[in-house]
XYZ file of C-alpha atoms in Angstrom:
402
model
C -144.017 104.475 67.092
C -144.750 101.206 68.100
C -147.705 99.252 66.741
C -150.148 96.597 68.333
C -152.918 94.104 67.992
C -155.799 93.434 70.205
C -156.893 89.717 69.684
C -160.546 89.500 71.438
C -162.385 92.521 71.931
C -164.829 91.305 75.283
C -164.194 92.452 78.702
C -160.421 91.665 78.934
C -159.721 93.105 75.592
C -162.119 96.537 75.924
C -160.381 97.096 79.073
C -156.459 96.773 77.214
C -158.043 98.830 74.766
C -159.270 101.416 77.451
C -156.190 101.289 79.220
C -154.001 101.971 76.390
C -155.769 104.751 75.088
C -156.389 106.526 78.836
C -152.500 106.114 79.721
C -151.145 106.827 76.246
C -149.069 109.551 77.586
C -147.461 107.867 80.384
C -146.778 105.255 78.666
C -145.152 107.015 75.869
C -142.692 108.596 78.514
C -141.775 105.330 79.882
C -141.404 103.408 76.558
C -139.726 106.290 74.633
C -142.160 106.021 71.825
C -145.771 105.967 71.340
C -148.163 103.012 72.062
C -150.962 102.807 69.166
C -153.478 100.292 68.658
C -153.814 99.543 64.974
C -156.083 96.629 65.246
C -158.964 94.918 67.373
C -159.604 91.248 66.211
C -163.169 89.960 66.705
C -165.762 87.926 64.877
C -168.177 91.046 65.915
C -169.053 94.305 64.434
C -169.136 97.197 67.042
C -171.175 99.961 65.708
C -170.832 103.190 67.326
C -167.905 101.933 69.682
C -165.407 104.804 69.792
C -162.657 102.600 68.163
C -165.278 100.718 65.843
C -162.730 101.643 62.981
C -160.002 99.307 63.970
C -162.115 96.254 64.103
C -160.924 93.406 61.631
C -162.105 90.302 61.252
C -159.002 88.200 59.647
C -156.139 87.583 61.290
C -153.693 87.456 58.317
C -154.314 91.107 58.046
C -152.211 91.309 61.142
C -150.064 88.509 60.615
C -148.714 89.812 57.349
C -148.315 93.382 58.610
C -144.771 94.447 59.443
C -145.678 97.494 61.254
C -147.278 95.433 64.105
C -144.796 94.253 66.464
C -146.936 92.986 69.522
C -150.092 91.274 69.852
C -152.495 90.909 72.975
C -154.054 87.630 72.863
C -157.166 87.995 74.988
C -159.115 85.634 73.143
C -158.960 82.677 75.342
C -159.430 78.913 74.486
C -156.857 76.534 73.036
C -157.884 76.673 69.283
C -157.724 79.610 67.422
C -155.787 81.481 70.311
C -153.206 78.849 70.018
C -152.810 78.862 66.214
C -152.775 83.410 66.010
C -149.972 82.794 68.782
C -148.016 80.340 67.447
C -148.192 82.147 64.011
C -147.566 85.395 65.315
C -144.298 84.482 67.427
C -142.843 82.236 64.071
C -143.225 85.896 62.391
C -141.151 87.303 65.176
C -143.910 89.410 66.925
C -144.433 89.477 70.719
C -147.140 88.101 72.216
C -148.978 89.231 75.810
C -151.290 86.677 77.056
C -154.315 86.476 79.673
C -154.718 83.101 78.847
C -153.786 80.627 81.633
C -155.455 77.336 79.796
C -153.245 77.879 76.409
C -150.200 78.893 78.631
C -150.820 75.818 81.128
C -150.749 73.599 78.107
C -148.351 74.943 75.573
C -145.951 77.800 77.467
C -143.315 75.315 76.885
C -143.523 75.369 73.189
C -144.647 79.057 72.389
C -141.705 80.281 75.159
C -139.054 78.263 72.837
C -140.483 79.488 69.804
C -140.022 83.251 71.367
C -136.576 82.534 72.508
C -135.497 81.379 68.967
C -137.018 84.490 67.304
C -135.813 86.767 69.745
C -139.731 87.875 71.063
C -141.603 87.493 73.779
C -144.168 85.406 74.849
C -145.334 86.977 78.057
C -148.331 86.145 80.335
C -148.246 87.963 83.243
C -152.597 88.245 83.297
C -152.793 84.452 83.457
C -152.003 84.035 86.803
C -153.653 86.566 89.868
C -154.804 88.796 87.682
C -152.955 92.576 88.081
C -150.621 90.931 90.834
C -147.501 91.052 89.291
C -146.583 87.264 90.697
C -145.037 86.143 87.367
C -142.737 89.179 86.749
C -141.541 88.804 90.292
C -140.674 85.271 89.812
C -138.989 85.919 86.826
C -137.272 88.764 87.473
C -137.158 90.456 90.674
C -136.304 87.015 92.492
C -133.888 85.513 89.879
C -131.000 85.468 92.319
C -132.880 83.659 94.867
C -134.433 80.275 94.964
C -138.183 79.936 94.750
C -139.374 76.743 97.095
C -142.736 76.914 97.517
C -145.768 78.980 96.687
C -149.195 78.790 98.160
C -152.004 81.179 97.101
C -155.709 82.215 96.716
C -155.949 82.301 93.028
C -159.447 82.368 91.945
C -161.676 85.388 92.990
C -165.131 83.810 92.169
C -164.451 81.060 94.679
C -162.973 83.233 97.622
C -165.952 85.627 97.413
C -168.486 82.793 97.926
C -166.766 81.723 100.608
C -166.150 85.159 101.944
C -170.204 85.245 101.810
C -170.263 81.912 103.447
C -168.287 83.044 106.283
C -169.374 86.191 106.424
C -172.849 86.109 106.242
C -174.029 82.566 106.899
C -174.920 82.139 103.119
C -174.996 78.332 102.214
C -172.958 77.548 99.083
C -176.024 77.675 96.385
C -177.177 81.150 97.451
C -173.615 82.359 97.568
C -172.876 81.066 94.242
C -176.119 82.783 92.922
C -175.086 86.029 94.287
C -171.383 85.677 92.379
C -173.529 84.772 89.301
C -175.360 87.921 89.598
C -172.464 89.992 90.363
C -170.827 88.816 87.317
C -168.322 87.075 89.295
C -169.131 83.501 88.069
C -169.684 81.928 84.870
C -173.762 80.507 84.620
C -171.640 76.808 84.398
C -169.449 77.530 87.015
C -167.066 74.447 87.241
C -164.096 75.569 86.021
C -163.850 77.859 89.258
C -165.944 75.940 92.119
C -164.165 72.551 91.017
C -160.567 74.187 91.041
C -159.982 73.790 87.487
C -159.185 77.301 86.943
C -157.064 77.609 89.990
C -155.069 74.234 89.106
C -154.400 75.627 85.555
C -152.708 78.794 87.265
C -150.557 76.663 90.155
C -149.438 74.793 86.998
C -148.129 77.541 85.247
C -146.042 78.913 88.512
C -145.212 75.083 88.951
C -143.526 75.242 85.765
C -141.695 78.373 86.657
C -140.237 76.806 89.987
C -139.193 73.537 88.415
C -137.764 74.310 84.861
C -140.360 71.379 83.886
C -143.990 71.176 82.515
C -146.317 70.570 84.628
C -149.642 68.951 83.208
C -152.649 70.583 84.753
C -154.615 67.930 84.433
C -152.008 65.690 86.882
C -152.530 68.571 89.228
C -154.397 67.097 92.276
C -157.607 69.105 92.587
C -160.507 69.619 94.898
C -163.211 72.179 94.981
C -165.335 74.251 97.045
C -168.723 72.370 96.734
C -168.686 70.322 99.453
C -167.765 73.237 102.100
C -170.698 73.983 104.003
C -171.681 76.809 106.757
C -171.456 73.852 109.165
C -167.766 73.493 108.333
C -167.433 77.753 109.050
C -168.971 77.165 112.877
C -166.156 75.005 113.352
C -163.476 76.953 111.711
C -164.969 80.259 113.828
C -164.970 78.414 117.190
C -161.053 77.148 116.212
C -160.036 80.682 115.279
C -159.782 79.962 111.761
C -161.176 80.319 108.013
C -161.807 78.373 105.001
C -159.670 79.353 101.737
C -159.371 77.239 98.340
C -155.633 77.155 98.076
C -153.147 76.375 95.472
C -150.075 75.062 96.623
C -146.712 74.002 95.131
C -143.331 72.979 96.708
C -140.336 71.639 95.044
C -138.814 69.059 96.857
C -134.942 68.040 97.190
C -134.968 65.555 94.328
C -136.280 68.141 92.126
C -139.804 66.691 92.147
C -142.779 68.958 92.769
C -145.806 68.375 95.285
C -148.642 70.261 93.666
C -152.406 70.753 94.978
C -155.617 72.554 95.180
C -157.751 71.886 97.736
C -159.625 73.898 100.350
C -157.498 74.208 103.532
C -158.788 75.467 107.124
C -155.972 78.104 108.032
C -156.022 80.261 111.119
C -157.564 83.983 110.679
C -154.276 85.841 111.531
C -152.477 83.903 108.490
C -151.419 86.021 105.773
C -154.028 84.452 103.296
C -156.467 84.416 106.070
C -157.352 87.952 105.642
C -157.422 87.741 101.962
C -161.515 88.093 101.340
C -164.022 88.929 98.499
C -162.798 88.717 94.981
C -158.889 89.424 95.937
C -156.086 86.933 95.614
C -153.022 86.352 97.646
C -149.750 84.707 96.734
C -147.402 83.856 99.651
C -143.977 82.686 98.263
C -141.060 81.329 100.229
C -137.450 81.606 98.609
C -134.468 80.356 100.116
C -132.775 83.659 101.153
C -135.496 86.097 101.152
C -138.015 83.966 103.328
C -141.528 84.433 103.136
C -142.831 87.326 100.973
C -146.641 88.228 100.131
C -148.645 89.666 97.019
C -152.101 90.855 97.308
C -154.463 92.353 94.834
C -157.425 92.163 92.425
C -157.137 88.686 90.661
C -159.429 89.317 88.246
C -161.632 92.201 86.194
C -161.444 94.394 83.359
C -158.843 96.943 84.277
C -156.566 95.103 87.175
C -156.429 92.217 84.265
C -155.880 94.724 81.688
C -153.073 96.321 83.813
C -151.289 93.177 83.819
C -151.411 92.449 80.094
C -150.482 96.214 79.304
C -147.523 95.909 81.536
C -146.251 92.857 79.523
C -146.805 95.130 76.253
C -144.596 98.126 77.698
C -141.933 95.260 78.671
C -141.979 94.169 75.187
C -141.498 97.548 74.079
C -138.433 98.342 76.213
C -136.523 95.375 75.118
C -136.885 95.196 71.542
C -134.970 92.193 69.791
C -134.693 90.602 73.461
C -136.367 87.792 75.265
C -137.315 88.704 78.782
C -139.383 85.643 80.006
C -137.273 82.323 81.130
C -138.481 79.449 79.647
C -139.512 75.993 80.782
C -138.169 72.664 79.364
C -140.904 70.754 77.678
C -139.925 67.613 79.571
C -142.365 66.683 82.590
C -141.931 67.477 85.647
C -142.415 64.542 88.355
C -145.058 65.060 90.627
C -145.191 63.434 94.104
C -148.114 61.457 94.853
C -150.547 63.371 97.093
C -151.657 60.317 98.658
C -147.845 59.731 100.485
C -147.719 63.615 101.941
C -148.659 64.397 105.133
C -151.505 66.238 106.633
C -153.395 67.516 109.560
C -157.384 67.346 109.074
C -160.698 68.843 110.742
C -162.978 66.007 110.401
C -166.912 66.733 110.781
C -169.013 63.499 111.938
C -172.216 62.983 112.955
C -173.424 63.438 116.464
C -172.630 60.715 119.081
C -169.517 59.387 116.948
C -166.716 60.858 119.355
C -165.742 57.483 120.715
C -165.858 56.071 117.270
C -163.370 59.083 116.056
C -161.277 58.644 119.045
C -160.879 55.158 118.446
C -160.052 55.529 114.617
C -157.810 58.569 115.030
C -155.586 58.214 118.461
C -154.561 61.504 119.375
C -157.507 63.692 117.610
C -158.583 66.491 119.232
C -162.041 68.128 119.596
C -163.659 71.142 118.183
C -166.678 72.600 120.257
C -169.054 74.831 118.025
C -172.678 74.245 120.105
C -174.120 72.391 117.283
C -176.289 69.179 118.215
C -176.595 67.990 114.708
C -172.477 66.864 114.244
C -168.867 67.141 116.361
C -165.655 68.100 114.860
C -162.252 67.123 115.501
C -158.696 68.085 114.572
C -156.407 64.760 113.547
C -153.204 64.488 114.347
C -150.559 64.336 111.238
C -150.961 61.624 108.736
C -150.409 60.204 105.452
C -153.311 60.921 103.358
C -153.758 57.604 102.012
C -153.716 56.263 105.706
C -156.222 59.219 106.630
C -158.620 58.149 103.635
C -158.341 54.626 104.504
C -159.754 55.314 107.652
C -162.198 57.773 106.969
C -163.729 54.664 104.170
C -163.993 52.555 107.159
C -166.269 54.972 109.225
C -168.427 54.927 106.385
C -171.510 57.568 106.366
C -170.086 58.678 109.995
C -167.664 61.199 108.159
C -169.809 64.481 106.716
C -166.893 66.330 105.649
C -162.837 66.830 106.177
C -160.835 69.571 105.053
C -157.076 69.759 105.008
C -155.358 72.222 108.198
C -152.653 74.234 106.939
């Protein structure tokens, strides 16, 4: 019998408990032993809850209990979650988490402890919810070299952009709908400004480079400047707009990492990922391109990923499954020196000015009187920014092209 503890009894924590209890027979068949939840750690009491007798408030009870071999950390944050995770790993107990902020900030350290203590620190649920992208990079693709990852990694922003595209909702109304449905927090900054996505791509970049990528140094732009006018031009060009997280490992070992809105063809594999769904496209040296898609958030999809990690730990006792990355900071390329093409939306009557500033630009017609659209030729971001600065308030918005 394998006894585990769940740290945090919120949305994901309750999902983990529900999934493990509901699939108990299946898990026993596959793990070879019954998996039993002995403790649920939370500050609150849950009178009337079916599992109220398992709720405890003292982490020390879990840490010192020799029967507990696996913990599910679904608390969030980097305070108590970090302390509890580190203490558990140092005691030789495996930890499975959905906490992308903690993995992005302390992953190298916690993986090193797990390796030293012959246990596991696993975090499939920290990136793209129930989509098995971490496990695929760590094991299924271990014989290949993953050169690049491009993904839609935040369901909230994808839902908002889908509503703007398909229903003509403006950004504010789409955000309000997302909040009413529970897809967006009351303070949506981490989602809409790209910070959540930045942490997730930092974790994938850690795995690709084998070094630590500071999420605070990932070039990040959000979706707050995207308007229905931008979608009108995208539609006219047979394109859509998505918030993409991108990482490419360069020949010198450095990495180009970025989060930003992109215009991409609707027939692109990621162009068809709508609503709260996530999608991840990876490029490998031998395999070429592979596409992963599914629910990137939510109670049971995320719980499914946590439970899969629990099963991995249960089936590999005394063995460290996850490959660690170094605490050496990865070298990130300056995004200002990279080349892109851009969609440029400018004030009506500015066509001659734009053509003069961007030689070789191509107009995009959307039958709008208020503004005009253009696709620029490829150029370095630094050069593009300088030209736009010289145009002043003529420029209404700009979006990179895939």
